[in-house]
mmCIF file of C-alpha atoms in Angstrom:
data_model
loop_
_atom_site.group_PDB
_atom_site.id
_atom_site.type_symbol
_atom_site.label_atom_id
_atom_site.label_comp_id
_atom_site.label_asym_id
_atom_site.label_seq_id
_atom_site.Cartn_x
_atom_site.Cartn_y
_atom_site.Cartn_z
ATOM 1 C CA MET A 1 72.904 -27.448 27.732
ATOM 2 C CA SER A 2 69.718 -26.931 30.164
ATOM 3 C CA ALA A 3 67.228 -29.607 31.359
ATOM 4 C CA GLU A 4 65.230 -26.956 31.225
ATOM 5 C CA PHE A 5 64.921 -26.256 28.014
ATOM 6 C CA MET A 6 64.205 -30.127 27.546
ATOM 7 C CA ARG A 7 61.530 -29.999 30.107
ATOM 8 C CA ARG A 8 59.698 -27.056 27.905
ATOM 9 C CA ALA A 9 60.081 -29.460 24.986
ATOM 10 C CA ILE A 10 58.746 -32.706 26.671
ATOM 11 C CA ALA A 11 55.889 -30.232 28.075
ATOM 12 C CA LEU A 12 54.709 -29.408 24.699
ATOM 13 C CA GLY A 13 55.083 -32.914 23.438
ATOM 14 C CA LEU A 14 52.423 -34.182 25.922
ATOM 15 C CA GLU A 15 49.959 -30.952 25.388
ATOM 16 C CA ASN A 16 50.677 -32.197 21.486
ATOM 17 C CA VAL A 17 48.763 -35.131 22.583
ATOM 18 C CA ARG A 18 46.419 -34.391 24.773
ATOM 19 C CA THR A 19 44.974 -32.059 22.264
ATOM 20 C CA GLY A 20 45.051 -34.093 19.382
ATOM 21 C CA GLY A 21 47.696 -31.691 17.629
ATOM 22 C CA GLY A 22 49.316 -34.172 15.848
ATOM 23 C CA GLY A 23 52.042 -37.460 16.523
ATOM 24 C CA PRO A 24 54.155 -37.312 20.187
ATOM 25 C CA PHE A 25 57.020 -34.766 19.602
ATOM 26 C CA ALA A 26 58.066 -31.515 19.900
ATOM 27 C CA ALA A 27 61.207 -29.909 19.721
ATOM 28 C CA LEU A 28 62.327 -25.880 20.768
ATOM 29 C CA VAL A 29 65.843 -23.380 19.231
ATOM 30 C CA VAL A 30 67.438 -22.006 22.031
ATOM 31 C CA LYS A 31 69.801 -18.984 20.968
ATOM 32 C CA GLN A 32 71.625 -17.443 23.372
ATOM 33 C CA GLY A 33 69.532 -19.033 26.350
ATOM 34 C CA ARG A 34 66.601 -17.362 24.903
ATOM 35 C CA ILE A 35 64.206 -19.590 23.303
ATOM 36 C CA LEU A 36 64.069 -18.761 19.598
ATOM 37 C CA ALA A 37 60.831 -20.733 18.156
ATOM 38 C CA GLU A 38 58.837 -23.977 19.566
ATOM 39 C CA GLY A 39 57.547 -26.843 17.132
ATOM 40 C CA VAL A 40 55.267 -29.648 17.502
ATOM 41 C CA ASN A 41 54.693 -32.354 15.253
ATOM 42 C CA CYS A 42 51.612 -30.991 12.977
ATOM 43 C CA VAL A 43 51.427 -33.799 10.112
ATOM 44 C CA THR A 44 48.177 -34.913 10.310
ATOM 45 C CA THR A 45 46.418 -31.672 11.022
ATOM 46 C CA THR A 46 47.880 -29.701 8.315
ATOM 47 C CA ASN A 47 48.087 -32.612 6.053
ATOM 48 C CA ASP A 48 51.486 -31.782 5.488
ATOM 49 C CA PRO A 49 53.962 -34.908 5.761
ATOM 50 C CA THR A 50 57.169 -32.525 6.367
ATOM 51 C CA ALA A 51 55.617 -30.830 9.490
ATOM 52 C CA HIS A 52 57.221 -33.077 12.430
ATOM 53 C CA ALA A 53 58.554 -30.773 15.267
ATOM 54 C CA GLU A 54 62.051 -30.417 14.505
ATOM 55 C CA VAL A 55 61.356 -28.729 10.861
ATOM 56 C CA VAL A 56 58.284 -26.642 12.407
ATOM 57 C CA ALA A 57 60.964 -24.965 14.844
ATOM 58 C CA ILE A 58 63.518 -24.978 12.560
ATOM 59 C CA ARG A 59 60.924 -22.973 9.956
ATOM 60 C CA GLU A 60 60.043 -20.723 12.591
ATOM 61 C CA ALA A 61 63.448 -19.854 14.231
ATOM 62 C CA CYS A 62 64.581 -18.994 10.764
ATOM 63 C CA ARG A 63 61.515 -16.875 10.050
ATOM 64 C CA ASN A 64 62.185 -14.554 13.377
ATOM 65 C CA LEU A 65 65.643 -14.511 12.674
ATOM 66 C CA GLY A 66 65.208 -13.451 8.974
ATOM 67 C CA ASN A 67 67.869 -15.998 7.876
ATOM 68 C CA PHE A 68 68.252 -19.170 6.860
ATOM 69 C CA GLN A 69 70.823 -20.608 9.129
ATOM 70 C CA LEU A 70 70.310 -20.747 12.526
ATOM 71 C CA THR A 71 74.721 -20.318 13.354
ATOM 72 C CA GLY A 72 74.645 -20.532 17.296
ATOM 73 C CA CYS A 73 71.565 -21.719 18.117
ATOM 74 C CA ASP A 74 71.172 -24.960 20.042
ATOM 75 C CA LEU A 75 68.301 -27.382 18.906
ATOM 76 C CA TYR A 76 66.259 -29.347 21.783
ATOM 77 C CA THR A 77 64.128 -32.193 20.567
ATOM 78 C CA THR A 78 62.088 -34.774 22.730
ATOM 79 C CA CYS A 79 63.275 -37.882 20.328
ATOM 80 C CA GLU A 80 66.728 -38.248 17.626
ATOM 81 C CA PRO A 81 65.334 -36.579 14.481
ATOM 82 C CA CYS A 82 64.565 -38.436 12.131
ATOM 83 C CA PRO A 83 66.624 -38.804 8.435
ATOM 84 C CA MET A 84 64.010 -35.811 7.040
ATOM 85 C CA CYS A 85 64.801 -34.142 10.678
ATOM 86 C CA LEU A 86 68.399 -34.282 11.414
ATOM 87 C CA GLY A 87 69.058 -33.461 6.833
ATOM 88 C CA ALA A 88 66.811 -30.311 7.785
ATOM 89 C CA ILE A 89 69.180 -29.344 10.731
ATOM 90 C CA TYR A 90 72.319 -30.279 9.140
ATOM 91 C CA TRP A 91 70.957 -27.388 5.788
ATOM 92 C CA ALA A 92 70.502 -24.990 9.052
ATOM 93 C CA ARG A 93 73.442 -25.390 10.470
ATOM 94 C CA PRO A 94 72.715 -25.044 14.127
ATOM 95 C CA SER A 95 75.660 -25.572 16.741
ATOM 96 C CA ARG A 96 74.358 -28.733 18.850
ATOM 97 C CA ILE A 97 71.527 -30.779 19.305
ATOM 98 C CA PHE A 98 70.351 -32.008 22.590
ATOM 99 C CA TYR A 99 67.896 -34.962 22.157
ATOM 100 C CA ALA A 100 65.941 -36.565 24.061
ATOM 101 C CA CYS A 101 64.390 -40.740 23.219
ATOM 102 C CA ILE A 102 65.716 -42.734 20.583
ATOM 103 C CA ALA A 103 64.529 -44.395 16.927
ATOM 104 C CA ALA A 104 63.611 -47.261 18.569
ATOM 105 C CA ASP A 105 61.469 -45.694 21.592
ATOM 106 C CA ALA A 106 59.425 -43.673 18.346
ATOM 107 C CA ALA A 107 59.526 -47.459 16.486
ATOM 108 C CA ALA A 108 58.460 -49.458 18.891
ATOM 109 C CA VAL A 109 55.043 -46.326 19.266
ATOM 110 C CA GLY A 110 54.588 -47.102 15.449
ATOM 111 C CA PHE A 111 57.051 -44.723 13.832
ATOM 112 C CA ASP A 112 58.943 -45.570 10.730
ATOM 113 C CA ASP A 113 61.890 -43.721 12.112
ATOM 114 C CA ALA A 114 64.567 -46.755 12.334
ATOM 115 C CA PHE A 115 62.834 -48.010 9.213
ATOM 116 C CA ILE A 116 63.636 -45.218 7.507
ATOM 117 C CA TYR A 117 67.516 -44.998 8.817
ATOM 118 C CA ASP A 118 67.876 -48.500 8.008
ATOM 119 C CA GLU A 119 66.303 -47.272 4.207
ATOM 120 C CA LEU A 120 69.437 -44.661 3.216
ATOM 121 C CA ARG A 121 72.062 -46.869 4.455
ATOM 122 C CA ARG A 122 70.722 -48.997 1.406
ATOM 123 C CA GLY A 123 72.089 -48.487 -1.754
ATOM 124 C CA HIS A 124 69.283 -47.478 -4.243
ATOM 125 C CA GLN A 125 68.875 -51.012 -5.604
ATOM 126 C CA GLU A 126 68.185 -52.563 -2.161
ATOM 127 C CA ARG A 127 65.694 -50.018 -0.940
ATOM 128 C CA ARG A 128 61.784 -50.476 -0.497
ATOM 129 C CA LEU A 129 61.049 -47.177 -2.304
ATOM 130 C CA PRO A 130 61.631 -47.653 -5.946
ATOM 131 C CA MET A 131 64.244 -45.134 -7.781
ATOM 132 C CA GLN A 132 65.477 -45.033 -11.021
ATOM 133 C CA GLN A 133 67.497 -42.622 -13.028
ATOM 134 C CA LEU A 134 67.167 -41.205 -15.997
ATOM 135 C CA LEU A 135 68.228 -37.986 -17.566
ATOM 136 C CA ARG A 136 71.308 -37.305 -15.958
ATOM 137 C CA GLU A 137 73.255 -35.270 -19.321
ATOM 138 C CA GLU A 138 70.674 -33.096 -19.477
ATOM 139 C CA SER A 139 69.958 -32.150 -16.234
ATOM 140 C CA LEU A 140 73.574 -31.448 -16.044
ATOM 141 C CA ALA A 141 73.071 -28.320 -17.448
ATOM 142 C CA ILE A 142 70.964 -26.703 -14.493
ATOM 143 C CA PHE A 143 74.076 -27.533 -12.460
ATOM 144 C CA SER A 144 76.323 -25.724 -15.493
ATOM 145 C CA LEU A 145 74.159 -22.851 -15.454
ATOM 146 C CA TRP A 146 74.765 -22.518 -11.621
ATOM 147 C CA LYS A 147 78.350 -22.508 -11.850
ATOM 148 C CA GLN A 148 78.581 -20.129 -14.076
ATOM 149 C CA LEU A 149 75.921 -17.503 -12.263
ATOM 150 C CA GLU A 150 77.991 -14.338 -10.691
ATOM 151 C CA ASN A 151 76.697 -13.554 -7.146
ATOM 152 C CA LYS A 152 74.709 -16.113 -5.928
ATOM 153 C CA LYS A 153 73.401 -16.617 -2.838
ATOM 154 C CA ARG A 154 74.743 -19.932 -1.850
ATOM 155 C CA TYR A 155 73.283 -21.741 1.044
ATOM 156 C CA MET B 1 57.700 -42.883 -16.058
ATOM 157 C CA SER B 2 57.630 -40.360 -18.670
ATOM 158 C CA ALA B 3 60.804 -38.181 -19.611
ATOM 159 C CA GLU B 4 58.596 -35.197 -20.525
ATOM 160 C CA PHE B 5 57.661 -34.973 -16.908
ATOM 161 C CA MET B 6 61.359 -35.070 -16.134
ATOM 162 C CA ARG B 7 62.257 -32.489 -18.959
ATOM 163 C CA ARG B 8 59.659 -30.373 -17.409
ATOM 164 C CA ALA B 9 61.337 -30.719 -14.025
ATOM 165 C CA ILE B 10 64.900 -29.412 -15.882
ATOM 166 C CA ALA B 11 62.922 -26.547 -17.311
ATOM 167 C CA LEU B 12 62.047 -25.556 -14.454
ATOM 168 C CA GLY B 13 65.134 -25.678 -12.581
ATOM 169 C CA LEU B 14 66.834 -23.852 -15.560
ATOM 170 C CA GLU B 15 64.271 -21.334 -14.669
ATOM 171 C CA ASN B 16 65.233 -20.813 -11.235
ATOM 172 C CA VAL B 17 68.565 -20.543 -12.038
ATOM 173 C CA ARG B 18 67.948 -17.752 -14.116
ATOM 174 C CA THR B 19 65.364 -16.142 -12.706
ATOM 175 C CA GLY B 20 67.881 -15.806 -9.168
ATOM 176 C CA GLY B 21 64.700 -17.667 -7.715
ATOM 177 C CA GLY B 22 67.190 -19.862 -5.947
ATOM 178 C CA GLY B 23 69.322 -23.498 -5.956
ATOM 179 C CA PRO B 24 69.191 -25.295 -9.078
ATOM 180 C CA PHE B 25 67.202 -28.411 -8.918
ATOM 181 C CA ALA B 26 63.423 -28.659 -9.276
ATOM 182 C CA ALA B 27 60.550 -31.399 -8.852
ATOM 183 C CA LEU B 28 57.371 -32.556 -9.277
ATOM 184 C CA VAL B 29 54.620 -34.973 -7.969
ATOM 185 C CA VAL B 30 52.531 -36.602 -10.979
ATOM 186 C CA LYS B 31 49.798 -38.901 -10.523
ATOM 187 C CA GLN B 32 47.718 -40.916 -12.774
ATOM 188 C CA GLY B 33 49.899 -39.066 -15.699
ATOM 189 C CA ARG B 34 48.822 -35.461 -14.436
ATOM 190 C CA ILE B 35 51.276 -32.811 -12.661
ATOM 191 C CA LEU B 36 49.723 -32.378 -9.384
ATOM 192 C CA ALA B 37 52.389 -30.162 -7.823
ATOM 193 C CA GLU B 38 55.515 -28.256 -8.902
ATOM 194 C CA GLY B 39 58.345 -27.145 -6.807
ATOM 195 C CA VAL B 40 61.719 -25.406 -7.123
ATOM 196 C CA ASN B 41 64.203 -24.805 -4.363
ATOM 197 C CA CYS B 42 63.681 -21.609 -2.561
ATOM 198 C CA VAL B 43 65.558 -21.841 0.371
ATOM 199 C CA THR B 44 67.441 -18.282 0.542
ATOM 200 C CA THR B 45 64.290 -16.185 -1.304
ATOM 201 C CA THR B 46 61.943 -17.349 1.400
ATOM 202 C CA ASN B 47 64.552 -17.834 4.590
ATOM 203 C CA ASP B 48 63.740 -21.562 4.724
ATOM 204 C CA PRO B 49 66.161 -23.922 4.682
ATOM 205 C CA THR B 50 63.652 -27.382 4.322
ATOM 206 C CA ALA B 51 62.704 -25.623 0.805
ATOM 207 C CA HIS B 52 64.124 -27.504 -1.315
ATOM 208 C CA ALA B 53 62.284 -28.289 -4.920
ATOM 209 C CA GLU B 54 61.050 -31.952 -3.325
ATOM 210 C CA VAL B 55 60.259 -30.894 -0.022
ATOM 211 C CA VAL B 56 58.671 -27.582 -1.603
ATOM 212 C CA ALA B 57 56.648 -30.180 -4.144
ATOM 213 C CA ILE B 58 55.369 -32.635 -1.457
ATOM 214 C CA ARG B 59 53.736 -29.939 0.795
ATOM 215 C CA GLU B 60 52.109 -28.466 -2.220
ATOM 216 C CA ALA B 61 50.595 -31.421 -3.515
ATOM 217 C CA CYS B 62 49.667 -32.669 -0.071
ATOM 218 C CA ARG B 63 47.906 -29.623 0.341
ATOM 219 C CA ASN B 64 46.416 -29.691 -2.902
ATOM 220 C CA LEU B 65 45.123 -33.756 -2.196
ATOM 221 C CA GLY B 66 44.069 -32.798 1.310
ATOM 222 C CA ASN B 67 46.217 -35.491 2.493
ATOM 223 C CA PHE B 68 49.333 -36.061 4.188
ATOM 224 C CA GLN B 69 50.045 -39.058 1.947
ATOM 225 C CA LEU B 70 51.163 -39.270 -1.638
ATOM 226 C CA THR B 71 49.709 -42.680 -2.671
ATOM 227 C CA GLY B 72 50.149 -44.143 -6.168
ATOM 228 C CA CYS B 73 51.573 -40.686 -7.110
ATOM 229 C CA ASP B 74 55.368 -40.682 -8.527
ATOM 230 C CA LEU B 75 57.813 -37.967 -7.907
ATOM 231 C CA TYR B 76 60.461 -36.614 -9.991
ATOM 232 C CA THR B 77 63.196 -34.824 -9.102
ATOM 233 C CA THR B 78 66.345 -32.959 -11.176
ATOM 234 C CA CYS B 79 68.663 -34.374 -8.749
ATOM 235 C CA GLU B 80 68.819 -37.036 -6.156
ATOM 236 C CA PRO B 81 67.124 -36.245 -3.447
ATOM 237 C CA CYS B 82 69.519 -35.536 -0.316
ATOM 238 C CA PRO B 83 68.681 -37.009 2.601
ATOM 239 C CA MET B 84 66.239 -34.127 4.108
ATOM 240 C CA CYS B 85 63.824 -34.579 1.471
ATOM 241 C CA LEU B 86 64.591 -38.783 0.861
ATOM 242 C CA GLY B 87 63.076 -38.402 4.268
ATOM 243 C CA ALA B 88 60.720 -36.605 3.203
ATOM 244 C CA ILE B 89 59.443 -38.644 0.579
ATOM 245 C CA TYR B 90 59.678 -41.761 2.711
ATOM 246 C CA TRP B 91 57.139 -39.822 5.459
ATOM 247 C CA ALA B 92 55.118 -39.486 2.057
ATOM 248 C CA ARG B 93 55.199 -42.528 0.846
ATOM 249 C CA PRO B 94 54.461 -42.296 -2.959
ATOM 250 C CA SER B 95 54.554 -45.042 -5.122
ATOM 251 C CA ARG B 96 58.431 -44.667 -7.330
ATOM 252 C CA ILE B 97 60.912 -41.563 -7.427
ATOM 253 C CA PHE B 98 62.767 -40.603 -10.748
ATOM 254 C CA TYR B 99 65.564 -38.670 -10.629
ATOM 255 C CA ALA B 100 68.344 -37.181 -13.105
ATOM 256 C CA CYS B 101 71.939 -36.341 -11.259
ATOM 257 C CA ILE B 102 73.236 -37.795 -8.326
ATOM 258 C CA ALA B 103 74.604 -36.201 -5.015
ATOM 259 C CA ALA B 104 77.867 -36.536 -6.413
ATOM 260 C CA ASP B 105 77.040 -34.433 -9.224
ATOM 261 C CA ALA B 106 75.239 -31.721 -6.409
ATOM 262 C CA ALA B 107 78.114 -32.234 -4.489
ATOM 263 C CA ALA B 108 81.294 -30.762 -7.267
ATOM 264 C CA VAL B 109 78.931 -27.756 -7.622
ATOM 265 C CA GLY B 110 79.338 -26.836 -3.926
ATOM 266 C CA PHE B 111 76.160 -28.427 -2.179
ATOM 267 C CA ASP B 112 76.693 -30.359 1.023
ATOM 268 C CA ASP B 113 74.390 -33.665 -0.216
ATOM 269 C CA ALA B 114 77.245 -36.128 -0.185
ATOM 270 C CA PHE B 115 78.242 -34.553 3.599
ATOM 271 C CA ILE B 116 74.863 -35.106 5.392
ATOM 272 C CA TYR B 117 74.693 -38.692 3.571
ATOM 273 C CA ASP B 118 78.146 -39.808 5.078
ATOM 274 C CA GLU B 119 77.336 -37.961 8.325
ATOM 275 C CA LEU B 120 74.487 -39.583 8.846
ATOM 276 C CA ARG B 121 76.027 -43.121 8.152
ATOM 277 C CA ARG B 122 78.162 -42.436 11.722
ATOM 278 C CA GLY B 123 77.501 -42.701 14.885
ATOM 279 C CA HIS B 124 76.332 -39.983 16.896
ATOM 280 C CA GLN B 125 80.025 -39.880 17.937
ATOM 281 C CA GLU B 126 81.369 -39.355 15.300
ATOM 282 C CA ARG B 127 79.244 -36.873 13.450
ATOM 283 C CA ARG B 128 80.536 -33.068 13.125
ATOM 284 C CA LEU B 129 77.680 -31.680 14.919
ATOM 285 C CA PRO B 130 77.379 -32.460 18.316
ATOM 286 C CA MET B 131 74.476 -34.820 19.593
ATOM 287 C CA GLN B 132 73.912 -34.877 23.572
ATOM 288 C CA GLN B 133 71.055 -37.170 24.777
ATOM 289 C CA LEU B 134 69.962 -35.976 28.248
ATOM 290 C CA LEU B 135 66.142 -36.700 29.854
ATOM 291 C CA ARG B 136 65.157 -39.610 28.154
ATOM 292 C CA GLU B 137 62.789 -41.650 30.959
ATOM 293 C CA GLU B 138 60.651 -38.068 31.110
ATOM 294 C CA SER B 139 60.476 -37.755 27.313
ATOM 295 C CA LEU B 140 59.194 -41.274 27.247
ATOM 296 C CA ALA B 141 56.245 -40.125 28.962
ATOM 297 C CA ILE B 142 54.778 -38.927 25.708
ATOM 298 C CA PHE B 143 54.848 -41.980 24.182
ATOM 299 C CA SER B 144 53.221 -43.972 26.788
ATOM 300 C CA LEU B 145 50.352 -41.161 26.426
ATOM 301 C CA TRP B 146 50.650 -41.241 22.703
ATOM 302 C CA LYS B 147 49.993 -45.272 23.085
ATOM 303 C CA GLN B 148 47.253 -45.058 25.185
ATOM 304 C CA LEU B 149 45.669 -42.516 23.210
ATOM 305 C CA GLU B 150 42.173 -44.373 21.741
ATOM 306 C CA ASN B 151 41.635 -43.398 18.121
ATOM 307 C CA LYS B 152 44.563 -41.595 16.929
ATOM 308 C CA LYS B 153 45.469 -40.953 13.483
ATOM 309 C CA ARG B 154 48.646 -42.842 12.764
ATOM 310 C CA TYR B 155 50.974 -41.392 10.247
#
């Protein structure tokens, strides 16, 4: 754990707001004391709703490593990850997360992080975004095929 | 709602497994009865842990629309979205989600979807992935700057 890495992330976040690069968030991926990748929020400048700081940093770090896993890495982020980013972090499997602000701080300046956390805790029927199931039996054929596949690359 | 769109997604998912493209998942974004974008899981072939079918389809649909919002669109996915993808869907704000299999079906063939849902429901201290807070006060400066910013592009 290093406050210096978080200070670097905070500096990137401030710069991103000042330069109009996007939302007020930045993140770093660190491995063995070295910054592997830096990311800032660029949703509005790249027309990519998934371009949150953590996702940008994870994608860049994986590209740099040539691997889809961040084993042994730490992730530093200026705000508690939203559910999308926390999900991305779980899939990338770093060792630790360091965060500065909390979801309620982001909510206080107009971001949906806390709302989305609430939604995910609800059952499908109670969510604001309608979810409807269809063709489960037909779709299970994909998983059956996957199960039979030899030498598959798991993730 | 159209079973035909889901059948198209199922066909893409089967093809992705058969050709070794990646995990057994596919998704579509549909607007006004027309397929805007298709996505298949390509985590292992692109070294991108965020390249789930839904994220791939959302990014492509937004690129095609030149917009970071999927207003009025439907998302079809061969499996209930994992927390990362569901978060991405909330940020992209389509109108409806149609899904086929459920998270438990994905878990049954070795995927972490259900595990990550469980983790997100836990408090920070109870999660398997350690989360530690530092420098919240310093980082709040980014949100203060954002709050003062005029003509900001919200998302």
